[in-house]
mmCIF file of C-alpha atoms in Angstrom:
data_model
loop_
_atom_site.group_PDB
_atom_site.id
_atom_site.type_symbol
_atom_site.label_atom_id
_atom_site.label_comp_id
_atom_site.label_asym_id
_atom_site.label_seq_id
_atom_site.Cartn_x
_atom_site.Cartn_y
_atom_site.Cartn_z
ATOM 1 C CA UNK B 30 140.125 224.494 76.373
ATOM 2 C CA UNK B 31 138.076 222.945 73.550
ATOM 3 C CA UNK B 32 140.271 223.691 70.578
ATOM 4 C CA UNK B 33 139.400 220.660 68.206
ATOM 5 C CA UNK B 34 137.077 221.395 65.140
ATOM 6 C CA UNK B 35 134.104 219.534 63.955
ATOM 7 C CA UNK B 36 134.774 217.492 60.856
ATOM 8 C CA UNK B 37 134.055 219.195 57.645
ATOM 9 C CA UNK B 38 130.520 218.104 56.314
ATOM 10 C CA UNK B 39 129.367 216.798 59.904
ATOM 11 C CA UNK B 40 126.075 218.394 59.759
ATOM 12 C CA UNK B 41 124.923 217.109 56.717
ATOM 13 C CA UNK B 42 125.894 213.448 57.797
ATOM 14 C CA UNK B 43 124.480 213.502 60.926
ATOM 15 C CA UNK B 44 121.518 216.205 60.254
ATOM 16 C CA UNK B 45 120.104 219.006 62.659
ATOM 17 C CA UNK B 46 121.158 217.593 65.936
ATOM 18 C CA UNK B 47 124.241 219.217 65.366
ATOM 19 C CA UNK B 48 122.793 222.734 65.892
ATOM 20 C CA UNK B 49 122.055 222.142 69.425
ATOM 21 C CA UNK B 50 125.254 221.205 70.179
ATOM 22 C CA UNK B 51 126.724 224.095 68.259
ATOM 23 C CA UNK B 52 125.204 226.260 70.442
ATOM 24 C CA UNK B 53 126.072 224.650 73.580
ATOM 25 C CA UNK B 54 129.907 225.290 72.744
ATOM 26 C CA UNK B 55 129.579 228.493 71.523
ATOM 27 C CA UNK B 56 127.830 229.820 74.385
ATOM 28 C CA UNK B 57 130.479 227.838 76.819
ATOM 29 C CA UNK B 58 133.194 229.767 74.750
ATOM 30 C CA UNK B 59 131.306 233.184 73.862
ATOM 31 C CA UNK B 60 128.905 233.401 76.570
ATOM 32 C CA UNK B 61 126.131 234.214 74.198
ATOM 33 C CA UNK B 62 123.970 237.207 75.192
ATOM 34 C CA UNK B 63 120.788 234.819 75.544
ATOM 35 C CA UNK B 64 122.404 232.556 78.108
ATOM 36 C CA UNK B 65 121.705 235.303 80.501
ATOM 37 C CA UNK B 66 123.873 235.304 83.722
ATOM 38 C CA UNK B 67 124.928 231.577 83.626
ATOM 39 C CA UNK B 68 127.957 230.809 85.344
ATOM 40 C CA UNK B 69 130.796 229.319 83.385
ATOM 41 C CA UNK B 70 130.107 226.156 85.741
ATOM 42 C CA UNK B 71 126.515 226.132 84.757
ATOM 43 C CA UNK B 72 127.828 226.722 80.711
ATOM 44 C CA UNK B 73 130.050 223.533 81.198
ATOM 45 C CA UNK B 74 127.238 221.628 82.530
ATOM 46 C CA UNK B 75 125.069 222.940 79.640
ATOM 47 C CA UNK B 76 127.921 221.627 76.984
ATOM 48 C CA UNK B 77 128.398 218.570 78.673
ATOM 49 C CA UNK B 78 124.754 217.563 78.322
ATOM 50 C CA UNK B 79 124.698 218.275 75.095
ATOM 51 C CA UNK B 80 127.209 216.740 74.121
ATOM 52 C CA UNK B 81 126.652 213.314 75.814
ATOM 53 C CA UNK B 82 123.090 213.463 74.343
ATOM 54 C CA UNK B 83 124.808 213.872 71.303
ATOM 55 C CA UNK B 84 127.531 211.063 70.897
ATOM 56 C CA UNK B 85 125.031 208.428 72.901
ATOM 57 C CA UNK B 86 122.788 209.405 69.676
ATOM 58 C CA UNK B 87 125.452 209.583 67.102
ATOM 59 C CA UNK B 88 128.520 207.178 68.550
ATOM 60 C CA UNK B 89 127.953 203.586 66.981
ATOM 61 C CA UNK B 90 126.887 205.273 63.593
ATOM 62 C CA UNK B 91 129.769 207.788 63.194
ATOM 63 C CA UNK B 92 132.127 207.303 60.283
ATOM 64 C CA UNK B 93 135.968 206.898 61.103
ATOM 65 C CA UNK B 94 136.451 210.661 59.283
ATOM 66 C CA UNK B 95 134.060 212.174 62.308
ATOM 67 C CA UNK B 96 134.677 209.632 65.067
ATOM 68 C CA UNK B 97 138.336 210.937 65.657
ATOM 69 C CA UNK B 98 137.880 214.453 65.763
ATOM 70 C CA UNK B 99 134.641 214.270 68.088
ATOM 71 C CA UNK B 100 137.018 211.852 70.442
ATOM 72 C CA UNK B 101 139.036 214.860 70.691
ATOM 73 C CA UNK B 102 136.421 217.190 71.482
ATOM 74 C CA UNK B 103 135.257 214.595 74.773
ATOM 75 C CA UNK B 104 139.158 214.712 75.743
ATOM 76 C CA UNK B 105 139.647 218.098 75.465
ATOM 77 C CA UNK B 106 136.512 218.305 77.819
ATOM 78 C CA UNK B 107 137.524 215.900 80.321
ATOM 79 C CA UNK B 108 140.406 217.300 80.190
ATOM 80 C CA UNK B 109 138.516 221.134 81.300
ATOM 81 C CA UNK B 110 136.552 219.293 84.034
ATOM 82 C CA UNK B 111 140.364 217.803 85.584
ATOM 83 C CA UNK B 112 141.672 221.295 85.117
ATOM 84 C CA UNK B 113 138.396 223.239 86.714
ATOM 85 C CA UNK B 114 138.433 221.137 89.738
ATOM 86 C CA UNK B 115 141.952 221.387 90.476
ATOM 87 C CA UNK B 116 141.102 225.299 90.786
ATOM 88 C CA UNK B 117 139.618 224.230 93.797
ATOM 89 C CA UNK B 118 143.033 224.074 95.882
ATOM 90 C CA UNK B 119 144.983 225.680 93.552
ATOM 91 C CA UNK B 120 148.818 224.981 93.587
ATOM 92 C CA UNK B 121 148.058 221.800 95.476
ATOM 93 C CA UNK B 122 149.468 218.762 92.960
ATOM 94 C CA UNK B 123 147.397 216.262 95.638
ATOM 95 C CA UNK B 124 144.598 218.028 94.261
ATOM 96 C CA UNK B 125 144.866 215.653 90.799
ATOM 97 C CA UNK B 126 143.798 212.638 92.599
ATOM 98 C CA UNK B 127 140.358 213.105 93.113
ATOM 99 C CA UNK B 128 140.411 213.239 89.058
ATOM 100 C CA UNK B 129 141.653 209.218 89.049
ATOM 101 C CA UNK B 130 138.913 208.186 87.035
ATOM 102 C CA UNK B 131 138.686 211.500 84.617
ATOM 103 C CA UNK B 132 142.526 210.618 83.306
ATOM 104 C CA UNK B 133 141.677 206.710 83.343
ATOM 105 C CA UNK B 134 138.873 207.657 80.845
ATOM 106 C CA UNK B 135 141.029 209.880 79.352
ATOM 107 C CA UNK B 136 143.090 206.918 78.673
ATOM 108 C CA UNK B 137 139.998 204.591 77.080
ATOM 109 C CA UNK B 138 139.246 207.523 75.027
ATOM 110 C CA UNK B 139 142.611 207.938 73.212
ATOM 111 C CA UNK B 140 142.931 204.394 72.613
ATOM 112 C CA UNK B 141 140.651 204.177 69.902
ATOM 113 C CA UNK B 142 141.388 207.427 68.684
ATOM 114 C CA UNK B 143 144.520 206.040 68.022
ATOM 115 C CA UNK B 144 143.479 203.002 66.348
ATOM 116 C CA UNK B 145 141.676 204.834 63.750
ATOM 117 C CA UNK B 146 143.835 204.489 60.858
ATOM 118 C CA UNK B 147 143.630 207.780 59.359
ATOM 119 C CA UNK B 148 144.950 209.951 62.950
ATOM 120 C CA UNK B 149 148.124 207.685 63.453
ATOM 121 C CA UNK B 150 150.751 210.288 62.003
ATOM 122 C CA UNK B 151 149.083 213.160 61.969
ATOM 123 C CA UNK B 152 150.765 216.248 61.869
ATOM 124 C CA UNK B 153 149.003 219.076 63.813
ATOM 125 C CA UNK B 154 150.276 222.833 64.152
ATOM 126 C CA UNK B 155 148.732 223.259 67.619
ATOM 127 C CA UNK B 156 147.859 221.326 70.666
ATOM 128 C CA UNK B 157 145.952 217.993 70.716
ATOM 129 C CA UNK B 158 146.341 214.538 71.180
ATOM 130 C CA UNK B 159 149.756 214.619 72.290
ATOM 131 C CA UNK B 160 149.631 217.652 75.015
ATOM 132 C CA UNK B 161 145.935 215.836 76.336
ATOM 133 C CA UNK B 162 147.759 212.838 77.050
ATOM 134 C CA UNK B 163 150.916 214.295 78.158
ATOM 135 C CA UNK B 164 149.185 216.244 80.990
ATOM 136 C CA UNK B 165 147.334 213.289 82.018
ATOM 137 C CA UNK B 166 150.478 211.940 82.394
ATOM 138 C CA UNK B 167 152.303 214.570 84.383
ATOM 139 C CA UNK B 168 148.973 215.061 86.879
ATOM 140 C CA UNK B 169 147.598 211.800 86.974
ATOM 141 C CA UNK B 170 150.100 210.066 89.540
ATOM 142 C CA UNK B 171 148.636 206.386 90.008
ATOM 143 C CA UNK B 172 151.100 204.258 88.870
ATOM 144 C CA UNK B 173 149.438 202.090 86.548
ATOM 145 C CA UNK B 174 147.148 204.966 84.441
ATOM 146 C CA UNK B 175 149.934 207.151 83.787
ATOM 147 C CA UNK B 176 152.255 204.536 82.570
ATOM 148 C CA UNK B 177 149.266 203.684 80.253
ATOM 149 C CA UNK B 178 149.223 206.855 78.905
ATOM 150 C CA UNK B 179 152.930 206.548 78.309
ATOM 151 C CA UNK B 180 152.420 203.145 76.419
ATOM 152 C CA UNK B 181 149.678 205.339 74.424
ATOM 153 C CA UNK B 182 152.119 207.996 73.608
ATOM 154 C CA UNK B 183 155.374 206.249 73.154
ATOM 155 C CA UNK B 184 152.766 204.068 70.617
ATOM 156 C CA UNK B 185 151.573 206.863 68.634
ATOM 157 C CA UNK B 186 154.507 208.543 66.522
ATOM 158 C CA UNK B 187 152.893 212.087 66.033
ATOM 159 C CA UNK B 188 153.818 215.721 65.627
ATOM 160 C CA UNK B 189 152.402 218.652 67.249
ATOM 161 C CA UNK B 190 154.110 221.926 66.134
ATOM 162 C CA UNK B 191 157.637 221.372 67.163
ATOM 163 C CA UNK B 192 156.992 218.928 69.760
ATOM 164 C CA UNK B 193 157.045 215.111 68.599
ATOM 165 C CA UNK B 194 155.849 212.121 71.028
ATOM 166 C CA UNK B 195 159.513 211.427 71.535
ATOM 167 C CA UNK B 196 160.206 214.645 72.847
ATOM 168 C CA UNK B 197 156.868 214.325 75.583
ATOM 169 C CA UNK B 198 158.304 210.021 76.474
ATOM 170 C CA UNK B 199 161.262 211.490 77.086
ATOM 171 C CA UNK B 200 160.123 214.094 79.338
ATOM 172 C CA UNK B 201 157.653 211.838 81.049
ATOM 173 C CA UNK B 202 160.144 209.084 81.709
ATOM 174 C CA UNK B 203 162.327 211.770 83.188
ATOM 175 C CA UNK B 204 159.911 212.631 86.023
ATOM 176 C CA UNK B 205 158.221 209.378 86.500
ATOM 177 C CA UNK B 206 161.776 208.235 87.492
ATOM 178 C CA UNK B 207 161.648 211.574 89.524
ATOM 179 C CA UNK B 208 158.533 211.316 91.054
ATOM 180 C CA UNK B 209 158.377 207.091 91.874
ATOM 181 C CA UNK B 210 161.724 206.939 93.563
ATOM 182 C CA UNK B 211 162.025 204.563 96.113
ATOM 183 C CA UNK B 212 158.370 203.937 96.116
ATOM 184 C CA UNK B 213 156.225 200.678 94.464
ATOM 185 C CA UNK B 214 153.394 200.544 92.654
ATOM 186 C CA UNK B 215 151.018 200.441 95.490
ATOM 187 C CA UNK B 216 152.368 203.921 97.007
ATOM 188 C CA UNK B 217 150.799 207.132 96.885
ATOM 189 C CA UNK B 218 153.431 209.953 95.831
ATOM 190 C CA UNK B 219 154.002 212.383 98.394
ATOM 191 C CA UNK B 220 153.323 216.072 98.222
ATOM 192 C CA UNK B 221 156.922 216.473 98.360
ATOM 193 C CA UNK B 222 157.984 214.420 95.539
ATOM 194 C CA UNK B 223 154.961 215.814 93.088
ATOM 195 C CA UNK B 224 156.716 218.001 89.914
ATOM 196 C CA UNK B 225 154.543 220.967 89.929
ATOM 197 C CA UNK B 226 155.937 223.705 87.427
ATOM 198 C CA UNK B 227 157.529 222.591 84.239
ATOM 199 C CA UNK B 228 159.260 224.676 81.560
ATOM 200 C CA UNK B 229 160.294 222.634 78.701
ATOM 201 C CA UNK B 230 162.410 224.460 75.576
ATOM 202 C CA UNK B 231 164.090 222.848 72.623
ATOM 203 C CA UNK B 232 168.129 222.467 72.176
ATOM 204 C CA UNK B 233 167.790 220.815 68.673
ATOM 205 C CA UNK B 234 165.583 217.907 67.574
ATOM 206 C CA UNK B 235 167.199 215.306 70.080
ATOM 207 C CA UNK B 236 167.799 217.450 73.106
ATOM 208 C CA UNK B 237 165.402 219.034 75.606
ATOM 209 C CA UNK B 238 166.326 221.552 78.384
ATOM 210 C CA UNK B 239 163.845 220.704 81.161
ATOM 211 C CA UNK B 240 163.076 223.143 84.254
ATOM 212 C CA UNK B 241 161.427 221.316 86.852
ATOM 213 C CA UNK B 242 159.846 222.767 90.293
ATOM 214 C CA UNK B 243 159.134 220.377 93.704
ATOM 215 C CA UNK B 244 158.482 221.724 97.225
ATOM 216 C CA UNK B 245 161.143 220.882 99.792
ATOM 217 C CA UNK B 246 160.894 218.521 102.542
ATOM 218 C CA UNK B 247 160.884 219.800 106.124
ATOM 219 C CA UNK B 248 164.365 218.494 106.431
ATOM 220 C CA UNK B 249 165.589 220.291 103.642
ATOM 221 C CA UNK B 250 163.851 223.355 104.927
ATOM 222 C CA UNK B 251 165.404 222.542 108.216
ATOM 223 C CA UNK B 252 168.938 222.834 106.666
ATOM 224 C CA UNK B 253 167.970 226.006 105.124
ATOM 225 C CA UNK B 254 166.243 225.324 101.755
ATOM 226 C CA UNK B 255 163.686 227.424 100.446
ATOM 227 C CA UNK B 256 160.609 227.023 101.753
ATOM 228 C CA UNK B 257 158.838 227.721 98.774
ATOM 229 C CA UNK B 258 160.625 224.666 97.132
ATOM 230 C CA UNK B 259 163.261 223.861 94.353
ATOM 231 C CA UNK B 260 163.854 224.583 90.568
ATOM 232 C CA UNK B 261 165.862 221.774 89.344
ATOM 233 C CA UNK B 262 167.717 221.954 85.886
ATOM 234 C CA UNK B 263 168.421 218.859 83.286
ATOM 235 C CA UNK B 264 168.924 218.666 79.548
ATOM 236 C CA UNK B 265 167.066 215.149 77.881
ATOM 237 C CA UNK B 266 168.251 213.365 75.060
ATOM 238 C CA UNK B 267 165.081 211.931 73.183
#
């Protein structure tokens, strides 16, 4: 899950403190034969400490050059911990909302990262800022955190491979219009109106053909839908 990199010449800024934490992530990632017979929950934990002993060491003093890419590092691992305990009842989107204030963290975290002036366009050729925030997003269904996340991503004109934050606020809109209908601000979505599955391929650069699963209420069961829900079908102009 952790696929960011430290910044180049990070050890020599910040000295050997860095080895420690080096060794946390590679055993979380490796499983390093001297970690014995951790678990992988006891590996996280290990990582996690480390790493939080790290930045409340390191955070004020960092240099904009290593501040951004160590913000991605803690999002990518918040990001692990919201993913981990939604293994718990898997296939259960209700399952997101114990994870409130992971994604509302999630949020405070990419705000700055954004405001670093160096990260704004950034062109990556694999998953980061933009796929954090737009699963966040997509999970995270309290009204007012996800649409902060949108603000964050509609905000932050960036590339990731072929996907562009255009494509992702177009998607996002899409199912928060989906998901919120008929309800206010105040309401918790229902099970039955939670997007689950997603399959998202390109047209051309303005177009997106969006798959989409829900479950099916008991009255459309009732009138013979499938009980194991509903693929829906759309195409999305960015």
């Amino acid at each position: 899950m952790i696929t960011t990199n430290y910044p180049m010449g990070l050890e020599l800024r910040v000295g050997s403190s860095l080895q420690r934490l080096t060794a946390a992530l590679a055993d979380l990632l490796y499983q390093n034969k001297d970690s014995g017979k951790k678990t992988l929950v006891e590996r996280m934990m290990n990582w996690k400490s480390e790493f939080h002993a790290f930045m409340s060491t390191h955070r004020n003093t960092l240099s904009p050059q290593d501040r951004g890419p160590m913000i991605l590092i803690e999002l990518w691992t918040e990001l692990s911990d919201i993913i981990y305990a939604s293994l718990n009842e898997p296939l259960d989107e209700m399952s997101y909302d114990s994870s409130l204030p992971r994604f509302q963290r999630m949020n405070e975290l990419a705000a700055p990262y954004l405001n670093l002036a160096e990260q704004v366009s950034m062109f990556s050729t694999k998953p980061m800022l933009l796929h954090v925030l737009y699963f966040c997003a997509t999970k995270c269904r309290d009204w007012h955190t996800r649409r902060e996340t949108l603000r964050l991503v509609r905000n932050s004109p960036r590339r990731e491979g072929f996907w562009t934050s255009s494509h992702f606020v177009a998607t996002l809109e899409h199912v928060f219009k989906q998901e919120s209908a008929g309800l206010t601000p105040d309401d918790v979505v229902p099970r039955t109106s939670r997007i689950g599955k997603m399959h998202l391929s390109p047209l051309d650069q303005s177009k997106i053909n969006l798959w989409y699963h829900r479950p099916c209420t008991s009255e459309e069961v009732a009138n013979g839908a499938d009980i194991y829900g509903k693929w829906t079908n759309v195409v999305i102009s960015t």
